[in-house]
Tab-separated table of N, CA and C in Angstrom:
chain	number	residue	atom	x	y	z
A	70	GLU	N	-135.278	-126.310	57.770
A	70	GLU	CA	-135.690	-126.533	56.708
A	70	GLU	C	-135.763	-125.866	55.927
A	71	ILE	N	-136.386	-124.671	55.921
A	71	ILE	CA	-136.005	-123.915	54.557
A	71	ILE	C	-135.207	-123.710	53.554
A	72	LEU	N	-133.567	-123.537	54.606
A	72	LEU	CA	-132.250	-124.004	53.951
A	72	LEU	C	-132.296	-125.014	53.402
A	73	ASN	N	-132.957	-126.517	53.548
A	73	ASN	CA	-132.474	-127.913	53.221
A	73	ASN	C	-133.361	-128.052	51.626
A	74	ILE	N	-134.750	-127.065	51.610
A	74	ILE	CA	-135.298	-126.531	50.160
A	74	ILE	C	-134.749	-125.345	49.093
A	75	LEU	N	-133.833	-124.810	49.884
A	75	LEU	CA	-133.041	-124.228	49.247
A	75	LEU	C	-131.802	-124.642	48.648
A	76	THR	N	-131.396	-125.709	49.417
A	76	THR	CA	-130.075	-125.526	48.581
A	76	THR	C	-130.305	-127.529	48.053
A	77	HIS	N	-131.973	-128.255	47.691
A	77	HIS	CA	-131.937	-129.110	47.710
A	77	HIS	C	-131.320	-129.730	46.212
A	78	SER	N	-131.084	-128.914	45.404
A	78	SER	CA	-130.404	-128.649	44.117
A	78	SER	C	-128.860	-128.870	44.180
A	79	LYS	N	-128.207	-129.286	44.149
A	79	LYS	CA	-126.454	-129.075	44.004
A	79	LYS	C	-126.267	-127.923	42.904
A	80	GLU	N	-126.704	-127.696	41.974
A	80	GLU	CA	-126.912	-125.941	41.088
A	80	GLU	C	-126.997	-125.212	42.293
A	81	VAL	N	-127.304	-125.218	44.092
A	81	VAL	CA	-127.018	-123.747	44.416
A	81	VAL	C	-126.452	-123.899	45.774
A	82	THR	N	-125.483	-122.396	45.838
A	82	THR	CA	-124.813	-122.557	46.420
A	82	THR	C	-125.465	-121.339	48.153
A	83	GLU	N	-124.669	-121.529	48.649
A	83	GLU	CA	-124.586	-120.587	49.794
A	83	GLU	C	-125.505	-119.111	49.774
A	84	PRO	N	-127.123	-119.839	50.502
A	84	PRO	CA	-127.861	-119.450	50.238
A	84	PRO	C	-127.497	-118.031	51.311
A	85	HIS	N	-128.653	-117.248	51.744
A	85	HIS	CA	-127.899	-115.795	51.909
A	85	HIS	C	-129.239	-115.271	52.365
A	86	HIS	N	-128.784	-113.847	52.913
A	86	HIS	CA	-129.966	-112.763	53.468
A	86	HIS	C	-130.931	-113.319	52.866
A	87	LEU	N	-131.504	-115.007	54.446
A	87	LEU	CA	-132.154	-115.346	54.587
A	87	LEU	C	-133.528	-114.633	54.789
A	88	ARG	N	-135.016	-113.716	54.243
A	88	ARG	CA	-135.537	-113.638	55.568
A	88	ARG	C	-137.355	-114.382	55.944
A	89	THR	N	-137.896	-113.872	56.519
A	89	THR	CA	-139.441	-115.059	56.841
A	89	THR	C	-139.856	-113.721	57.851
A	90	ARG	N	-141.155	-113.858	57.378
A	90	ARG	CA	-142.485	-112.852	58.529
A	90	ARG	C	-143.910	-113.589	57.549
A	91	ARG	N	-144.548	-113.057	58.827
A	91	ARG	CA	-146.192	-113.194	58.808
A	91	ARG	C	-146.541	-112.310	58.471
A	92	ILE	N	-147.282	-112.299	57.047
A	92	ILE	CA	-148.337	-111.078	57.096
A	92	ILE	C	-149.557	-111.147	56.861
A	93	GLY	N	-150.377	-111.305	58.131
A	93	GLY	CA	-151.926	-111.708	58.982
A	93	GLY	C	-151.390	-112.848	58.680
A	94	ALA	N	-152.496	-114.224	57.771
A	94	ALA	CA	-151.716	-115.476	58.273
A	94	ALA	C	-150.850	-115.756	56.715
A	95	THR	N	-150.283	-114.732	55.982
A	95	THR	CA	-149.670	-115.332	55.170
A	95	THR	C	-147.810	-115.565	54.900
A	96	VAL	N	-147.328	-116.731	55.060
A	96	VAL	CA	-145.707	-116.446	55.002
A	96	VAL	C	-144.804	-116.084	54.103
A	97	ALA	N	-144.013	-115.051	54.550
A	97	ALA	CA	-143.621	-114.397	53.286
A	97	ALA	C	-141.447	-114.982	53.615
A	98	ILE	N	-141.313	-115.311	52.576
A	98	ILE	CA	-139.919	-115.749	52.794
A	98	ILE	C	-139.168	-115.193	51.110
A	99	GLU	N	-138.240	-114.903	51.994
A	99	GLU	CA	-136.671	-114.221	51.439
A	99	GLU	C	-135.343	-114.636	51.080
A	100	ALA	N	-134.961	-114.781	50.302
A	100	ALA	CA	-133.798	-115.277	49.621
A	100	ALA	C	-132.253	-115.563	48.896
A	101	HIS	N	-131.732	-115.300	48.800
A	101	HIS	CA	-130.368	-115.126	48.240
A	101	HIS	C	-129.944	-116.160	47.971
A	102	ILE	N	-129.292	-116.600	46.584
A	102	ILE	CA	-128.844	-118.118	46.103
A	102	ILE	C	-127.812	-118.209	45.190
A	103	ARG	N	-126.962	-118.091	45.367
A	103	ARG	CA	-125.821	-117.895	44.177
A	103	ARG	C	-125.552	-119.568	43.292
A	104	VAL	N	-125.332	-119.007	41.997
A	104	VAL	CA	-125.191	-120.222	41.148
A	104	VAL	C	-123.776	-120.863	40.240
A	105	ASP	N	-123.453	-121.157	39.483
A	105	ASP	CA	-121.916	-120.586	38.047
A	105	ASP	C	-122.599	-120.089	37.334
A	106	PRO	N	-121.739	-118.627	37.149
A	106	PRO	CA	-121.879	-117.868	36.315
A	106	PRO	C	-121.980	-118.087	35.160
A	107	ARG	N	-121.550	-119.093	35.030
A	107	ARG	CA	-121.952	-119.498	33.550
A	107	ARG	C	-123.855	-120.678	32.623
A	108	MET	N	-124.175	-120.282	34.410
A	108	MET	CA	-125.431	-121.369	34.134
A	108	MET	C	-126.572	-120.210	33.309
A	109	SER	N	-127.386	-120.917	32.059
A	109	SER	CA	-127.914	-119.931	31.392
A	109	SER	C	-129.228	-118.652	32.430
A	110	VAL	N	-130.424	-118.136	31.672
A	110	VAL	CA	-130.980	-117.959	32.589
A	110	VAL	C	-132.594	-118.660	32.371
A	111	LEU	N	-132.224	-119.450	31.427
A	111	LEU	CA	-133.737	-120.535	32.580
A	111	LEU	C	-133.358	-120.943	32.682
A	112	ARG	N	-132.370	-122.101	32.885
A	112	ARG	CA	-131.706	-122.549	33.535
A	112	ARG	C	-132.152	-122.814	35.428
A	113	SER	N	-131.160	-121.107	35.501
A	113	SER	CA	-131.921	-120.127	36.527
A	113	SER	C	-133.132	-120.287	36.787
A	114	HIS	N	-134.538	-119.825	36.545
A	114	HIS	CA	-135.422	-119.295	35.618
A	114	HIS	C	-136.000	-120.800	36.620
A	115	GLN	N	-135.793	-121.828	36.193
A	115	GLN	CA	-136.315	-123.370	36.776
A	115	GLN	C	-136.469	-123.704	37.539
A	116	LEU	N	-135.017	-123.936	38.400
A	116	LEU	CA	-134.595	-123.131	39.872
A	116	LEU	C	-134.927	-122.905	40.675
A	117	THR	N	-135.816	-121.136	40.359
A	117	THR	CA	-136.554	-120.901	41.172
A	117	THR	C	-137.236	-120.798	40.920
A	118	VAL	N	-138.168	-121.562	40.093
A	118	VAL	CA	-139.501	-122.147	40.125
A	118	VAL	C	-140.044	-123.329	40.904
A	119	ASP	N	-138.866	-123.950	40.651
A	119	ASP	CA	-138.040	-125.404	41.341
A	119	ASP	C	-138.331	-125.537	43.216
A	120	ILE	N	-137.404	-124.261	42.991
A	120	ILE	CA	-137.744	-123.979	44.718
A	120	ILE	C	-139.283	-123.265	45.475
A	121	GLU	N	-139.587	-122.674	44.641
A	121	GLU	CA	-140.966	-122.299	45.207
A	121	GLU	C	-141.334	-122.909	44.676
A	122	ARG	N	-141.939	-123.474	44.404
A	122	ARG	CA	-142.843	-125.214	44.273
A	122	ARG	C	-142.858	-125.186	45.517
A	123	GLN	N	-141.418	-126.072	45.860
A	123	GLN	CA	-141.706	-126.755	47.063
A	123	GLN	C	-141.779	-126.161	48.041
A	124	LEU	N	-141.647	-124.879	48.344
A	124	LEU	CA	-141.258	-124.088	49.862
A	124	LEU	C	-143.007	-123.601	50.224
A	125	LYS	N	-144.288	-123.531	48.698
A	125	LYS	CA	-145.287	-123.695	48.960
A	125	LYS	C	-145.621	-125.184	48.808
A	126	GLU	N	-145.435	-126.264	48.785
A	126	GLU	CA	-145.683	-126.881	49.110
A	126	GLU	C	-145.759	-127.685	50.893
A	127	ARG	N	-144.458	-126.949	51.030
A	127	ARG	CA	-144.128	-127.165	51.873
A	127	ARG	C	-144.997	-125.829	53.514
A	128	PHE	N	-145.467	-124.147	53.197
A	128	PHE	CA	-145.523	-123.259	53.911
A	128	PHE	C	-146.857	-122.949	52.959
A	129	GLY	N	-147.922	-123.348	52.426
A	129	GLY	CA	-149.145	-123.059	52.100
A	129	GLY	C	-148.959	-122.840	50.854
A	130	PRO	N	-149.794	-122.691	49.964
A	130	PRO	CA	-150.017	-122.140	47.832
A	130	PRO	C	-150.109	-120.550	48.234
A	131	ASN	N	-150.117	-119.824	49.096
A	131	ASN	CA	-150.324	-118.339	49.060
A	131	ASN	C	-148.675	-117.852	49.875
A	132	THR	N	-148.016	-118.836	49.973
A	132	THR	CA	-146.741	-118.035	50.312
A	132	THR	C	-146.335	-117.685	49.291
A	133	LEU	N	-145.555	-115.987	49.767
A	133	LEU	CA	-144.853	-115.270	48.542
A	133	LEU	C	-143.781	-114.782	49.390
A	134	ILE	N	-143.070	-115.382	48.199
A	134	ILE	CA	-141.245	-116.006	48.182
A	134	ILE	C	-141.118	-115.407	46.902
A	135	SER	N	-140.082	-114.478	47.418
A	135	SER	CA	-139.048	-113.454	46.497
A	135	SER	C	-137.410	-114.875	46.789
A	136	ILE	N	-137.032	-114.988	45.651
A	136	ILE	CA	-135.524	-115.783	45.781
A	136	ILE	C	-134.842	-115.203	44.540
A	137	HIS	N	-133.236	-114.345	45.297
A	137	HIS	CA	-133.056	-113.346	44.097
A	137	HIS	C	-131.659	-114.569	43.606
A	138	VAL	N	-131.322	-114.282	42.970
A	138	VAL	CA	-129.863	-115.487	42.218
A	138	VAL	C	-129.223	-114.300	41.341
A	139	GLU	N	-127.711	-114.796	42.557
A	139	GLU	CA	-126.815	-114.257	42.233
A	139	GLU	C	-125.845	-115.237	42.231
A	140	PRO	N	-124.272	-114.537	40.743
A	140	PRO	CA	-123.718	-115.743	40.147
A	140	PRO	C	-122.267	-115.592	41.403
A	141	ILE	N	-121.882	-116.969	41.562
A	141	ILE	CA	-120.666	-117.252	42.474
A	141	ILE	C	-119.239	-116.746	42.324
A	142	GLU	N	-118.969	-116.113	43.075
A	142	GLU	CA	-117.486	-116.031	42.772
A	142	GLU	C	-116.806	-116.636	42.166
A	143	THR	N	-115.739	-116.019	40.782
A	143	THR	CA	-115.526	-116.488	40.150
A	143	THR	C	-113.768	-117.265	41.165
A	144	GLU	N	-113.265	-116.444	42.316
A	144	GLU	CA	-112.255	-117.229	42.353
A	144	GLU	C	-112.889	-118.337	43.657
A	145	LYS	N	-114.053	-118.709	43.750
A	145	LYS	CA	-114.830	-119.755	44.929
A	145	LYS	C	-115.049	-121.161	43.680
A	146	LEU	N	-115.075	-121.426	42.280
A	146	LEU	CA	-115.617	-121.902	40.972
A	146	LEU	C	-114.238	-122.802	41.968
A	147	SER	N	-114.251	-123.717	41.362
A	147	SER	CA	-113.786	-124.945	41.550
A	147	SER	C	-112.074	-124.791	40.551
A	148	SER	N	-110.875	-125.196	40.920
A	148	SER	CA	-109.968	-125.710	39.768
A	148	SER	C	-110.091	-126.242	38.463
A	149	SER	N	-110.988	-127.155	38.657
A	149	SER	CA	-111.132	-128.224	37.929
A	149	SER	C	-112.752	-127.501	37.021
A	150	ASP	N	-112.907	-125.792	37.403
A	150	ASP	CA	-113.424	-125.779	36.191
A	150	ASP	C	-112.762	-124.705	35.424
A	151	SER	N	-112.750	-124.206	36.279
A	151	SER	CA	-111.312	-123.069	35.613
A	151	SER	C	-111.085	-123.936	34.434
A	152	GLU	N	-110.279	-125.413	35.066
A	152	GLU	CA	-109.621	-126.198	33.447
A	152	GLU	C	-110.654	-126.937	31.972
A	153	LYS	N	-111.709	-126.268	32.392
A	153	LYS	CA	-112.975	-126.847	31.389
A	153	LYS	C	-113.033	-125.528	31.307
A	154	ASP	N	-112.557	-124.723	31.414
A	154	ASP	CA	-112.665	-123.111	30.684
A	154	ASP	C	-112.236	-123.144	29.872
A	155	LYS	N	-111.113	-123.474	29.510
A	155	LYS	CA	-109.710	-123.368	28.763
A	155	LYS	C	-110.202	-123.552	27.727
A	156	ASN	N	-110.091	-124.933	28.299
A	156	ASN	CA	-110.426	-126.067	26.487
A	156	ASN	C	-111.751	-125.359	26.115
A	157	ILE	N	-112.419	-124.381	26.418
A	157	ILE	CA	-113.852	-123.693	25.242
A	157	ILE	C	-113.212	-123.677	24.610
């Protein structure tokens, strides 16, 4: 269920280091996600805010959430993306 929320956006790939725990009555969720390395800081921030909102809707408003954004490794980008870079 958490993985479905993390990957709801097509811009997010490879969720990993997912950890969940209870701290008393509070749920804590940590995860790392990968995004295109050319994504703006503003867009990556918007993605994490959206993910946090969805997780809080599902697990409650007091859920503690930490989302760490990482770039997709260059060799994992599709060749079509590489061709687009050449045209910039």
